[in-house]
Amino acid sequence: QKEVEQNSGPLSVPEGAIASLNCTYSDRGSQSFFWYRQYSGKSPELIMFIYSNGDKEDGRFTAQLNKASQYVSLLIRDSQPSDSATYLCAVNSRGGADGLTFGKGTHLIIQP
Amino acid sequence: GAVVSQHPSRVICKSGTSVKIECRSLDFQATTMFWYRQFPKQSLMLMATSNEGSKATYEQGVEKDKFLINHASLTLSTLTVTSAHPEDSSFYICSASWTGDTQYFGPGTRLTVL
């Protein structure tokens, strides 16, 4: 059974610091990895995706992927109070048009 | 770009009635649409995958006769919850994809069955 694990938190980070969010997945054949942000009562919003081992940067966000360790992370630099939300890690196991397997999410709190 | 809409955003109905939820891709043609469900404090769970003109593929444990999915065009998919019961109360979210990989989510429909 495919599983995606995340620490539920809450993770509390001071404003301006780096927030580090982690995710592990069980299906070694997984091909695509996504980070979504979800505010309370709202649907998920795509932050970024990563397919290859290594780092991928987009503005204040950096996704890191290590397939050997089955580990994905998201770094948020210069954290802002508006970054406070639940961050969902999602995995596409087969590639192509396949449904995503989501983790339960990490609740991030940025303290002003 | 990549805007997905859902209608209605919120619905309250009596037990035993049927509810239809629409999902539209507004600025792209979606080769595939997905339906997810999210209970309070839980993550999203995939219910089914639908491709335009084809029968939907349901995940294990999801009753296809209860959750009817129609994907009539490249921009519209509908989910009908038939004979809804209180345990069907949840946040239903659709997503759409044209790349075959990245999914863009609609704003969700909150269903409350009394």
mmCIF file of C-alpha atoms in Angstrom, chain A residues 20 25 29 37 55 57 59 88 97 110:
data_model
loop_
_atom_site.group_PDB
_atom_site.id
_atom_site.type_symbol
_atom_site.label_atom_id
_atom_site.label_comp_id
_atom_site.label_asym_id
_atom_site.label_seq_id
_atom_site.Cartn_x
_atom_site.Cartn_y
_atom_site.Cartn_z
ATOM 1 C CA SER A 20 11.935 22.935 6.841
ATOM 2 C CA TYR A 25 7.147 7.816 0.848
ATOM 3 C CA GLY A 29 8.793 3.414 -7.964
ATOM 4 C CA ARG A 37 -0.262 24.464 0.615
ATOM 5 C CA ASP A 55 17.311 20.597 -5.368
ATOM 6 C CA GLU A 57 14.376 26.382 -6.327
ATOM 7 C CA GLY A 59 11.551 32.028 -5.271
ATOM 8 C CA LEU A 88 0.780 18.609 1.953
ATOM 9 C CA ALA A 97 -2.269 10.910 -15.407
ATOM 10 C CA ILE A 110 5.104 31.417 11.439
#
